[in-house]
Amino acid sequence: MKYSAFALLREAFRGHRGWTPAWRKAEPKPHYDVVIIGGGGHGLATAFYLATEHGITNVAVLEKGYIGSGNAGRNTTIIRSNYLLPGNEPFYEWSMKLWEGLEQNLNYNAMVSQRGVLNLYHSDAQRDAFARRGNAMRLHGVDAELLHRDGVRRMVPFLDYDNARFPIHGGLLQRRGGTARHDAVVWGYARGADTRGVDIIENCEVTGLSIVNGRVTGVDTTRGTIRAKKVAMAVAGNTSRVAALAGLRLPIESHVLQAFVSEGIKPAIDCVVTFGAGHFYISQSDKGGLVFGGDIDGYNSYAWRGNLPIVEDVLEEGMAIWPGLGRIRMLRFWGGLMDMSMDGSPIIDRTPVDGLYLNAGWCYGGFKATPASGWCFAHLVARDEPYPVAAALRLDRFATGALIDERGAGAQPNLH
Amino acid sequence: MRINCPYCGPRGNEEFAYLGDATVRRPDPAAEDAAAQFYEYVYLRDNPAGSHRELWYHGGGCRSWLVVTRNIRTHEISDVAFADAGDKP
Ligand SMILES: Cc1cc2nc3c(=O)[nH]c(=O)nc-3n(C[C@H](O)[C@H](O)[C@H](O)COP(=O)(O)OP(=O)(O)OC[C@H]3O[C@@H](n4cnc5c(N)ncnc54)[C@H](O)[C@@H]3O)c2cc1C
Ligand SMILES: [Zn+2]
């Protein structure tokens, strides 16, 4: 069913009784051309682009819970393409371009809002580093503006500009960055894929991979065995566990990242602001809640929840730039499972097992990558060769030394 | 999460710095396949969803390196011991 202003009007007169489910509850079939493990944003986007860009529709997306129950439904929804390194920037910019046309392409309101992402800097050295990043972005044809203190003050007048320890000197602004509604992205891709024949199978956990003579032939699941010509993993925080089913050890650790939302308040902040002297970011949802977060907790975790020291740390950083936050009540906070890679950058590649493909290492920043990740992974699975903007996101870069380490932190996942 | 340091007693995890998996061992740089072994040592991890032996440094206390055995699904800590020479990074 196509969504339009006309459909809305028609349903308004019919008491909204004509809306149909956005996707079918599919039952597993015995065989597919492609099985995608993981019904998060990346798995569903991959299915969508396999169908629309490559004509491959005999596809199943297997999800152990309900779709969007992982990080796709837990993130702070920031989208941006303000990376420094050549291995990353063209990829994230391709994602931004796909975000810009996503809602028309999906016929779904994903609430993509290019409200601007403003990274504050607090010292001369940091200004130089941000100027360098902005220049690198512009060399890749991406928008970037370096603002001085007054420019920042015009955008967000209520920050603490007189903080003695972390004075705000200015910011690097990407106006095309912003936010999108995370659940709507999941639902939009699911509906788009389903309409084109993809089976979305929920409550179906993959428990085994069958491999014959070095080639994958299917998966064992809690809903039976399913044969497949190709199997594509997009399971984010559970990557090491699923890859272990194929005997693979990966350059990945699972870590917990927490996020926070306040009670709803009137419109206060109309862009995304990040604190440069630590790690804190904040925006406001359409419901009025302030959505914010900071660093990962910093130790391996599959627990879906974090600990109090990070809660304290995040709130302290928030107070350092916006003291008014102290007057607002917190509503809730939660955690998600990060697939932290050893250089902080993602992997979209084949694996040593024929027909088995890997999409992982998204760390705390894979929501913004959802469209391009799906696009590039679909290309890889369909054609067995990387899409050009994802060509550097190789699994063997850790062995060859061609790392993509934006932070310059080395092989220490909790520091990226 | 509180870590029961054998020297200082139970302390909040904010006093400690995390290094990671304590089971990996630095290979012999003179070995014939040293490059391959170093790749595994530096980058590859089991990352199990269960019991994990891991290195923590008590920087806000006695400054000892500790080997903590922790269930990664629940954060429950079953054992804390001083790291010996072989464990140390
Ligand atoms: C608190 C928080 C804040 C974040 N903020 C941002 C942000 O502001 N901007 C940004 O760009 N990114 C952000 N991220 C990161 C982003 O959410 C993730 O990188 C991204 O969602 C990962 O891709 P995904 O959507 O496919 O993952 P997921 O939604 O986690 O999808 C993986 C799916 O695989 C399923 N699965 C796992 N194992 C199996 C199995 N054996 N069988 C079947 N299914 C399985 C899981 O149930 C899950 O649904 C944040 C993450 C968190 C947790
Ligand atoms: Zn101690």
Coordinates of C-alpha atoms and ligand atoms in Angstrom, one line a residue:
Chain A
M1 CA 0.0 0.0 0.0
K2 CA 1.5 3.3 -1.1
Y3 CA 1.6 6.1 1.5
S4 CA 0.5 9.6 0.3
A5 CA -1.4 12.6 1.4
F6 CA -4.3 11.2 -0.5
A7 CA -4.2 7.9 1.3
L8 CA -4.1 9.7 4.7
L9 CA -7.1 11.8 3.7
R10 CA -9.0 8.7 2.5
E11 CA -8.3 6.8 5.7
A12 CA -9.2 9.9 7.8
F13 CA -12.7 9.6 6.3
R14 CA -12.8 5.8 6.9
G15 CA -11.7 5.9 10.5
H16 CA -8.3 4.6 9.6
R17 CA -9.6 1.1 9.1
G18 CA -7.9 0.6 5.7
W19 CA -4.3 0.5 6.8
T20 CA -2.6 -2.8 6.1
P21 CA 0.5 -4.2 8.0
A22 CA 3.7 -2.7 6.7
W23 CA 5.3 -6.2 6.3
R24 CA 4.2 -9.8 6.3
K25 CA 5.0 -12.2 9.1
A26 CA 6.9 -14.6 6.8
E27 CA 7.5 -18.3 7.5
P28 CA 10.9 -19.7 6.7
K29 CA 11.2 -21.4 3.3
P30 CA 13.7 -24.3 2.9
H31 CA 15.9 -22.5 0.5
Y32 CA 17.0 -18.9 -0.4
D33 CA 19.5 -17.4 -2.7
V34 CA 20.7 -15.1 0.1
V35 CA 20.1 -15.4 3.8
I36 CA 20.9 -12.2 5.8
I37 CA 21.5 -12.8 9.5
G38 CA 20.4 -9.8 11.6
G39 CA 17.3 -7.7 11.3
G40 CA 18.8 -4.4 12.3
G41 CA 19.1 -1.4 10.0
H42 CA 22.0 -2.8 8.1
G43 CA 20.5 -6.3 7.4
L44 CA 17.2 -4.8 6.3
A45 CA 18.9 -2.1 4.1
T46 CA 21.0 -4.9 2.5
A47 CA 17.9 -6.9 1.7
F48 CA 16.2 -3.8 0.2
Y49 CA 19.1 -2.9 -2.0
L50 CA 19.6 -6.5 -3.1
A51 CA 16.1 -6.4 -4.3
T52 CA 16.1 -2.9 -5.8
E53 CA 19.6 -2.6 -7.2
H54 CA 20.4 -6.2 -8.1
G55 CA 17.1 -7.9 -8.7
I56 CA 17.8 -10.5 -6.1
T57 CA 14.5 -11.1 -4.2
N58 CA 14.7 -14.7 -3.0
V59 CA 16.1 -13.4 0.2
A60 CA 15.4 -13.9 3.9
V61 CA 16.3 -11.7 6.8
L62 CA 16.6 -13.8 10.0
E63 CA 16.2 -11.9 13.2
K64 CA 16.5 -13.5 16.6
G65 CA 14.2 -11.1 18.3
Y66 CA 12.0 -8.5 16.6
I67 CA 13.4 -6.2 13.9
G68 CA 15.1 -3.1 15.4
S69 CA 15.4 -4.7 18.8
G70 CA 19.2 -4.3 18.7
N71 CA 21.2 -1.1 18.2
A72 CA 19.0 0.1 15.4
G73 CA 16.3 0.9 18.0
R74 CA 18.7 2.0 20.7
N75 CA 20.9 4.7 19.2
T76 CA 20.9 8.4 19.5
T77 CA 20.0 8.8 15.8
I78 CA 22.8 11.2 14.7
I79 CA 23.7 11.2 11.0
R80 CA 26.8 13.0 9.6
S81 CA 29.7 12.6 7.2
N82 CA 32.4 14.5 8.9
Y83 CA 35.3 12.0 8.9
L84 CA 38.9 12.7 8.3
L85 CA 40.4 9.7 6.6
P86 CA 40.1 8.8 2.9
G87 CA 39.1 5.2 3.6
N88 CA 36.0 6.5 5.6
E89 CA 34.9 9.9 4.2
P90 CA 33.6 8.9 0.7
F91 CA 31.7 6.0 2.3
Y92 CA 29.9 8.2 4.9
E93 CA 29.2 10.9 2.3
W94 CA 27.6 8.2 0.1
S95 CA 25.5 7.4 3.1
M96 CA 24.5 11.0 3.6
K97 CA 23.5 11.3 -0.1
L98 CA 21.3 8.2 0.3
W99 CA 19.8 9.7 3.5
E100 CA 18.9 12.8 1.4
G101 CA 16.8 10.7 -1.0
L102 CA 15.7 7.9 1.4
E103 CA 12.2 8.9 2.2
Q104 CA 11.2 9.3 -1.5
N105 CA 13.0 6.0 -2.3
L106 CA 11.2 4.1 0.5
N107 CA 7.9 6.0 0.4
Y108 CA 8.2 6.2 4.1
N109 CA 8.7 9.1 6.5
A110 CA 12.0 8.4 8.3
M111 CA 12.0 11.9 9.7
V112 CA 15.4 12.7 8.2
S113 CA 16.2 16.1 9.6
Q114 CA 19.3 17.9 8.4
R115 CA 19.4 20.2 11.4
G116 CA 23.2 20.5 11.5
V117 CA 25.9 18.8 13.5
L118 CA 28.2 21.2 15.5
N119 CA 31.4 19.9 17.0
L120 CA 32.7 22.3 19.6
Y121 CA 36.4 23.0 20.0
H122 CA 38.0 24.3 23.2
S123 CA 41.6 25.1 22.5
D124 CA 43.8 26.4 19.7
A125 CA 45.2 23.0 19.0
Q126 CA 41.8 21.5 18.7
R127 CA 40.8 24.3 16.3
D128 CA 43.7 23.4 14.1
A129 CA 42.7 19.7 14.1
F130 CA 39.1 20.6 13.3
A131 CA 40.2 22.9 10.5
R132 CA 42.2 20.0 9.1
R133 CA 39.2 17.7 9.3
G134 CA 37.0 20.4 7.7
N135 CA 39.5 20.8 4.8
A136 CA 39.6 17.0 4.3
M137 CA 35.8 16.9 4.1
R138 CA 35.7 19.8 1.6
L139 CA 38.4 18.0 -0.5
H140 CA 35.9 15.2 -0.7
G141 CA 33.1 17.5 -1.8
V142 CA 31.4 17.5 1.6
D143 CA 30.1 20.6 3.3
A144 CA 32.0 21.9 6.4
E145 CA 32.2 25.3 8.1
L146 CA 34.6 26.4 10.8
L147 CA 32.7 28.7 13.2
H148 CA 34.3 31.1 15.7
R149 CA 32.9 31.7 19.1
D150 CA 30.4 34.3 17.9
G151 CA 29.1 32.0 15.2
V152 CA 28.5 29.3 17.8
R153 CA 26.9 31.7 20.2
R154 CA 24.4 32.7 17.5
M155 CA 23.3 29.1 17.0
V156 CA 23.3 27.9 20.6
P157 CA 23.3 31.0 22.9
F158 CA 22.6 29.1 26.2
L159 CA 25.9 27.2 26.4
D160 CA 28.5 28.2 29.0
Y161 CA 30.9 30.3 27.1
D162 CA 32.8 31.4 30.2
N163 CA 33.7 27.9 31.5
A164 CA 37.3 28.5 32.7
R165 CA 38.4 24.9 32.2
F166 CA 36.7 24.2 28.8
P167 CA 36.1 27.6 27.1
I168 CA 34.2 27.3 23.9
H169 CA 36.4 28.8 21.1
G170 CA 34.2 27.7 18.2
G171 CA 33.0 24.7 16.3
L172 CA 33.1 22.7 13.1
L173 CA 29.7 22.6 11.5
Q174 CA 28.2 20.2 9.0
R175 CA 24.9 21.7 8.1
R176 CA 23.8 18.6 6.1
G177 CA 24.3 16.4 9.2
G178 CA 21.4 15.9 11.6
T179 CA 19.1 13.1 12.9
A180 CA 16.6 10.6 11.6
R181 CA 14.0 8.5 13.4
H182 CA 15.7 5.2 14.1
D183 CA 12.6 2.9 14.3
A184 CA 11.2 4.5 11.1
V185 CA 14.4 3.6 9.2
V186 CA 14.1 0.0 10.3
W187 CA 10.4 -0.1 9.4
G188 CA 10.8 1.7 6.1
Y189 CA 13.5 -0.7 4.9
A190 CA 11.6 -3.7 6.2
R191 CA 8.5 -2.6 4.3
G192 CA 10.4 -1.8 1.1
A193 CA 12.2 -5.1 1.2
D194 CA 9.0 -7.1 2.0
T195 CA 7.1 -5.4 -0.8
R196 CA 9.7 -6.7 -3.2
G197 CA 9.4 -10.3 -2.0
V198 CA 12.0 -10.5 0.8
D199 CA 11.0 -12.7 3.7
I200 CA 11.5 -11.0 7.1
I201 CA 11.5 -13.8 9.7
E202 CA 11.5 -12.6 13.3
N203 CA 12.1 -14.7 16.4
C204 CA 14.5 -16.8 14.4
E205 CA 18.0 -17.1 15.9
V206 CA 20.8 -18.5 13.8
T207 CA 22.5 -21.2 15.9
G208 CA 24.8 -22.8 13.4
L209 CA 26.4 -22.4 9.9
S210 CA 26.8 -25.4 7.7
I211 CA 30.0 -25.3 5.7
V212 CA 30.9 -28.0 3.1
N213 CA 34.4 -28.0 1.6
G214 CA 35.0 -24.4 2.6
R215 CA 31.7 -23.2 1.2
V216 CA 28.6 -22.1 3.2
T217 CA 25.5 -24.1 2.3
G218 CA 23.0 -22.8 4.9
V219 CA 22.1 -22.0 8.5
D220 CA 20.7 -23.8 11.4
T221 CA 18.1 -21.7 13.3
T222 CA 15.7 -22.0 16.2
R223 CA 13.0 -22.4 13.4
G224 CA 14.8 -25.2 11.5
T225 CA 17.5 -25.5 8.9
I226 CA 17.5 -23.2 5.9
R227 CA 19.7 -23.7 2.9
A228 CA 21.3 -20.8 1.1
K229 CA 23.7 -20.0 -1.7
K230 CA 25.0 -17.1 0.2
V231 CA 24.9 -16.0 3.8
A232 CA 25.5 -12.4 4.9
M233 CA 26.2 -11.5 8.6
A234 CA 25.0 -8.1 9.9
V235 CA 24.6 -8.8 13.6
A236 CA 26.5 -5.8 15.1
G237 CA 27.3 -6.5 18.8
N238 CA 26.9 -10.3 18.3
T239 CA 29.4 -10.5 15.4
S240 CA 32.1 -12.5 17.2
R241 CA 29.5 -15.1 18.3
V242 CA 28.0 -15.6 14.9
A243 CA 31.4 -15.6 13.2
A244 CA 32.6 -18.2 15.7
L245 CA 29.9 -20.6 14.2
A246 CA 32.1 -20.6 11.1
G247 CA 35.3 -20.9 13.2
L248 CA 36.4 -17.3 12.6
R249 CA 38.1 -15.1 15.1
L250 CA 37.7 -11.5 14.4
P251 CA 39.4 -8.1 15.3
I252 CA 36.3 -7.2 17.3
E253 CA 35.3 -6.8 21.0
S254 CA 31.8 -6.2 22.2
H255 CA 31.3 -3.2 24.4
V256 CA 28.4 -1.5 26.0
L257 CA 27.3 2.1 25.1
Q258 CA 24.7 3.9 27.1
A259 CA 22.2 6.6 26.0
F260 CA 19.9 9.0 27.9
V261 CA 16.7 10.8 27.4
S262 CA 15.2 13.6 29.5
E263 CA 11.6 14.5 30.1
G264 CA 10.0 16.4 27.2
I265 CA 10.6 20.1 27.2
K266 CA 9.7 22.9 24.8
P267 CA 11.9 23.3 21.7
A268 CA 15.3 24.3 23.1
I269 CA 18.1 23.0 20.8
D270 CA 17.6 22.8 17.1
C271 CA 20.9 21.1 16.0
V272 CA 23.2 18.4 17.3
V273 CA 26.0 19.7 19.6
T274 CA 29.1 17.7 20.7
F275 CA 31.5 18.6 23.4
G276 CA 35.1 18.5 22.2
A277 CA 36.9 18.4 25.5
G278 CA 35.4 15.0 26.4
H279 CA 32.8 12.9 24.6
F280 CA 29.3 14.2 24.9
Y281 CA 26.6 14.8 22.3
I282 CA 23.1 16.1 22.6
S283 CA 20.0 16.8 20.4
Q284 CA 16.3 17.1 20.9
S285 CA 13.7 14.7 19.6
D286 CA 10.4 15.8 18.1
K287 CA 8.7 14.7 21.3
G288 CA 10.8 17.2 23.2
G289 CA 13.1 14.9 25.1
L290 CA 16.8 15.8 25.1
V291 CA 18.7 12.8 23.7
F292 CA 22.3 12.5 24.7
G293 CA 25.2 10.2 25.4
G294 CA 29.0 10.0 25.6
D295 CA 31.7 7.4 25.9
I296 CA 31.4 3.6 25.9
D297 CA 31.8 2.1 29.3
G298 CA 35.1 0.6 28.2
Y299 CA 35.1 -3.1 29.1
N300 CA 33.8 -6.1 27.2
S301 CA 30.1 -6.6 27.7
Y302 CA 27.1 -8.5 26.3
A303 CA 24.9 -7.3 29.2
W304 CA 22.8 -4.6 27.4
R305 CA 23.4 -2.3 30.3
G306 CA 26.2 -0.2 31.7
N307 CA 27.4 1.1 35.0
L308 CA 27.1 4.3 37.0
P309 CA 30.6 5.8 36.5
I310 CA 29.7 6.5 32.8
V311 CA 26.3 8.0 33.8
E312 CA 28.2 10.4 36.1
D313 CA 30.8 11.1 33.5
V314 CA 28.2 11.9 30.7
L315 CA 26.1 14.1 33.0
E316 CA 29.2 16.0 34.2
E317 CA 30.3 16.7 30.6
G318 CA 26.8 17.8 29.7
M319 CA 26.8 20.2 32.7
A320 CA 30.2 21.6 31.6
I321 CA 28.8 23.0 28.3
W322 CA 25.1 23.5 29.2
P323 CA 24.6 24.1 32.9
G324 CA 20.8 24.5 32.3
L325 CA 20.7 20.7 31.9
G326 CA 20.8 20.5 35.7
R327 CA 17.2 21.7 35.9
I328 CA 15.8 19.0 33.7
R329 CA 14.8 15.5 34.9
M330 CA 16.1 12.4 33.4
L331 CA 13.5 10.0 32.0
R332 CA 15.5 6.9 31.2
F333 CA 18.7 5.5 30.1
W334 CA 19.7 2.2 28.4
G335 CA 22.6 0.3 26.8
G336 CA 23.4 -1.3 23.5
L337 CA 26.0 -3.8 22.3
M338 CA 28.8 -2.2 20.2
D339 CA 30.9 -4.2 17.8
M340 CA 34.1 -2.3 18.5
S341 CA 36.7 -3.0 15.9
M342 CA 40.5 -2.8 16.5
D343 CA 40.9 0.4 14.5
G344 CA 37.5 2.0 15.2
S345 CA 36.3 1.6 11.5
P346 CA 33.9 -0.9 10.0
I347 CA 34.4 -4.0 7.9
I348 CA 32.4 -4.9 4.7
D349 CA 34.1 -7.8 3.1
R350 CA 34.1 -11.5 2.1
T351 CA 35.4 -14.0 4.7
P352 CA 37.7 -17.0 4.3
V353 CA 34.6 -19.1 3.9
D354 CA 33.2 -19.0 0.3
G355 CA 29.7 -17.5 0.2
L356 CA 29.9 -16.1 3.7
Y357 CA 30.0 -12.3 4.0
L358 CA 30.8 -9.9 6.9
N359 CA 29.3 -6.6 7.8
A360 CA 30.6 -5.5 11.2
G361 CA 32.8 -3.2 13.3
W362 CA 30.3 -0.3 13.4
C363 CA 31.4 0.7 16.8
Y364 CA 29.1 3.5 18.2
G365 CA 28.6 5.1 14.8
G366 CA 26.8 2.7 12.5
F367 CA 23.3 4.3 12.4
K368 CA 24.5 7.0 10.1
A369 CA 26.0 4.3 7.9
T370 CA 22.8 2.3 7.5
P371 CA 21.9 3.3 3.9
A372 CA 25.5 3.0 2.5
S373 CA 26.2 -0.1 4.5
G374 CA 23.2 -1.8 3.0
W375 CA 24.0 -0.5 -0.4
C376 CA 27.7 -1.6 -0.3
F377 CA 27.0 -4.9 1.4
A378 CA 24.3 -5.7 -1.2
H379 CA 26.8 -4.9 -4.0
L380 CA 29.4 -7.2 -2.4
V381 CA 27.0 -10.1 -1.9
A382 CA 25.5 -9.8 -5.4
R383 CA 28.7 -9.2 -7.4
D384 CA 31.4 -10.6 -5.2
E385 CA 33.4 -7.4 -5.5
P386 CA 33.4 -4.3 -3.2
Y387 CA 31.5 -1.2 -4.1
P388 CA 34.2 1.5 -4.7
V389 CA 33.5 3.7 -1.7
A390 CA 33.7 0.7 0.7
A391 CA 36.8 -0.8 -0.9
A392 CA 39.0 0.2 2.0
L393 CA 36.8 -1.5 4.6
R394 CA 38.6 -4.8 4.3
L395 CA 38.9 -7.6 6.8
D396 CA 42.6 -8.2 5.9
R397 CA 43.6 -4.6 6.7
F398 CA 44.6 -5.6 10.2
A399 CA 47.1 -8.1 8.7
T400 CA 48.4 -5.8 5.9
G401 CA 48.6 -2.7 8.1
A402 CA 46.2 -0.6 6.0
L403 CA 44.3 0.4 9.1
I404 CA 41.7 3.2 9.2
D405 CA 42.3 4.7 12.6
E406 CA 40.4 8.0 12.9
R407 CA 41.2 8.4 16.5
G408 CA 44.9 7.3 16.3
A409 CA 44.3 5.1 19.3
G410 CA 45.8 1.9 18.1
A411 CA 44.5 -1.6 18.6
Q412 CA 42.6 -0.8 21.8
P413 CA 38.9 -0.9 21.1
N414 CA 37.8 0.9 24.3
L415 CA 39.8 4.0 23.3
H416 CA 38.2 4.5 19.8
Chain B
M1 CA 30.4 -3.0 39.1
R2 CA 32.8 -3.4 42.0
I3 CA 36.2 -5.1 41.8
N4 CA 37.5 -6.8 44.9
C5 CA 41.2 -5.8 44.6
P6 CA 43.3 -8.3 46.6
Y7 CA 45.3 -5.5 48.0
C8 CA 42.7 -2.7 48.5
G9 CA 39.4 -4.5 48.9
P10 CA 36.2 -3.8 47.0
R11 CA 36.3 -0.6 44.9
G12 CA 34.1 0.9 42.2
N13 CA 35.2 0.2 38.7
E14 CA 35.9 3.8 38.0
E15 CA 39.2 3.4 40.0
F16 CA 40.4 0.9 37.4
A17 CA 41.6 1.1 33.8
Y18 CA 40.7 -1.7 31.4
L19 CA 43.2 -3.2 29.1
G20 CA 41.4 -6.3 27.7
D21 CA 41.7 -10.0 27.2
A22 CA 44.3 -11.5 29.6
T23 CA 44.7 -14.8 27.7
V24 CA 46.6 -13.4 24.7
R25 CA 50.4 -13.9 25.0
R26 CA 53.1 -11.8 23.4
P27 CA 54.8 -14.0 20.8
D28 CA 58.5 -14.6 20.3
P29 CA 59.6 -11.9 17.9
A30 CA 62.4 -14.3 16.6
A31 CA 59.9 -17.0 15.6
E32 CA 59.7 -17.8 11.9
D33 CA 56.0 -17.0 11.7
A34 CA 56.4 -14.0 14.1
A35 CA 54.4 -11.6 11.7
A36 CA 51.4 -13.9 11.6
Q37 CA 51.6 -14.5 15.4
F38 CA 51.8 -10.8 16.1
Y39 CA 48.8 -10.1 13.9
E40 CA 46.8 -12.6 16.0
Y41 CA 48.2 -11.3 19.3
V42 CA 47.5 -7.6 18.5
Y43 CA 44.2 -7.9 16.7
L44 CA 42.2 -11.1 17.1
R45 CA 40.1 -11.8 20.1
D46 CA 37.7 -14.6 21.2
N47 CA 35.3 -12.0 22.6
P48 CA 33.2 -14.8 24.3
A49 CA 29.7 -14.2 25.7
G50 CA 30.5 -15.8 29.0
S51 CA 33.5 -16.1 31.3
H52 CA 36.4 -13.8 30.4
R53 CA 39.8 -13.4 31.9
E54 CA 40.8 -9.8 31.6
L55 CA 43.4 -7.3 32.7
W56 CA 42.5 -4.3 34.8
Y57 CA 44.9 -1.7 36.3
H58 CA 44.2 -0.3 39.7
G59 CA 45.4 3.2 38.9
G60 CA 43.2 4.9 41.5
G61 CA 44.5 2.5 44.2
C62 CA 47.5 0.2 44.7
R63 CA 48.6 0.5 41.0
S64 CA 48.6 -3.3 40.6
W65 CA 47.8 -5.1 37.4
L66 CA 44.9 -7.5 38.1
V67 CA 43.5 -10.5 36.3
V68 CA 39.7 -10.4 36.7
T69 CA 37.5 -13.3 35.7
R70 CA 34.2 -11.8 34.8
N71 CA 31.0 -13.1 33.2
I72 CA 30.5 -10.7 30.2
R73 CA 26.8 -11.4 30.0
T74 CA 26.1 -10.4 33.6
H75 CA 29.2 -8.5 34.7
E76 CA 29.4 -10.9 37.7
I77 CA 33.0 -11.2 38.9
S78 CA 34.1 -14.6 40.1
D79 CA 37.8 -14.1 40.7
V80 CA 40.4 -11.3 41.1
A81 CA 44.1 -12.0 41.3
F82 CA 47.4 -10.2 40.9
A83 CA 48.7 -10.5 37.4
D84 CA 52.0 -12.4 37.2
A85 CA 54.8 -11.7 34.9
G86 CA 53.3 -13.8 32.1
D87 CA 50.0 -12.0 32.2
K88 CA 51.4 -8.5 32.2
P89 CA 51.1 -6.5 29.0
Ligands
LIG1 C1 23.2 3.9 22.8 C2 23.7 3.9 21.4 C3 23.8 5.1 20.7 C4 24.2 5.2 19.4 N1 24.2 6.4 18.7 C5 24.5 6.4 17.4 C6 24.4 7.7 16.7 O1 24.0 8.7 17.3 N2 24.8 7.7 15.4 C7 25.2 6.6 14.7 O2 25.5 6.6 13.6 N3 25.3 5.4 15.4 C8 24.9 5.3 16.7 N4 25.0 4.1 17.4 C9 25.5 2.9 16.6 C10 24.4 2.2 15.8 O3 23.2 2.1 16.5 C11 24.9 0.8 15.3 O4 26.2 0.9 14.8 C12 24.0 0.2 14.3 O5 22.7 0.2 14.6 C13 24.5 -1.3 14.0 O6 23.9 -1.8 12.9 P1 22.4 -2.6 12.9 O7 21.4 -1.5 12.9 O8 22.3 -3.5 11.8 O9 22.5 -3.3 14.3 P2 21.4 -4.0 15.2 O10 20.2 -3.3 15.2 O11 22.1 -4.3 16.5 O12 21.2 -5.3 14.4 C14 21.8 -6.6 14.6 C15 20.7 -7.6 14.7 O13 21.2 -8.9 14.7 C16 20.4 -9.7 15.5 N5 21.1 -10.9 15.8 C17 22.2 -11.1 16.5 N6 22.6 -12.4 16.6 C18 21.7 -13.1 15.8 C19 21.6 -14.5 15.5 N7 22.4 -15.4 15.9 N8 20.5 -14.8 14.7 C20 19.7 -13.9 14.2 N9 19.8 -12.6 14.5 C21 20.8 -12.2 15.3 C22 20.1 -8.9 16.7 O14 19.0 -9.3 17.5 C23 19.9 -7.5 16.1 O15 18.6 -7.2 15.9 C24 24.6 4.0 18.7 C25 24.4 2.8 19.4 C26 24.0 2.7 20.7 C27 23.8 1.4 21.4
ZN2 ZN 44.3 -2.1 44.5

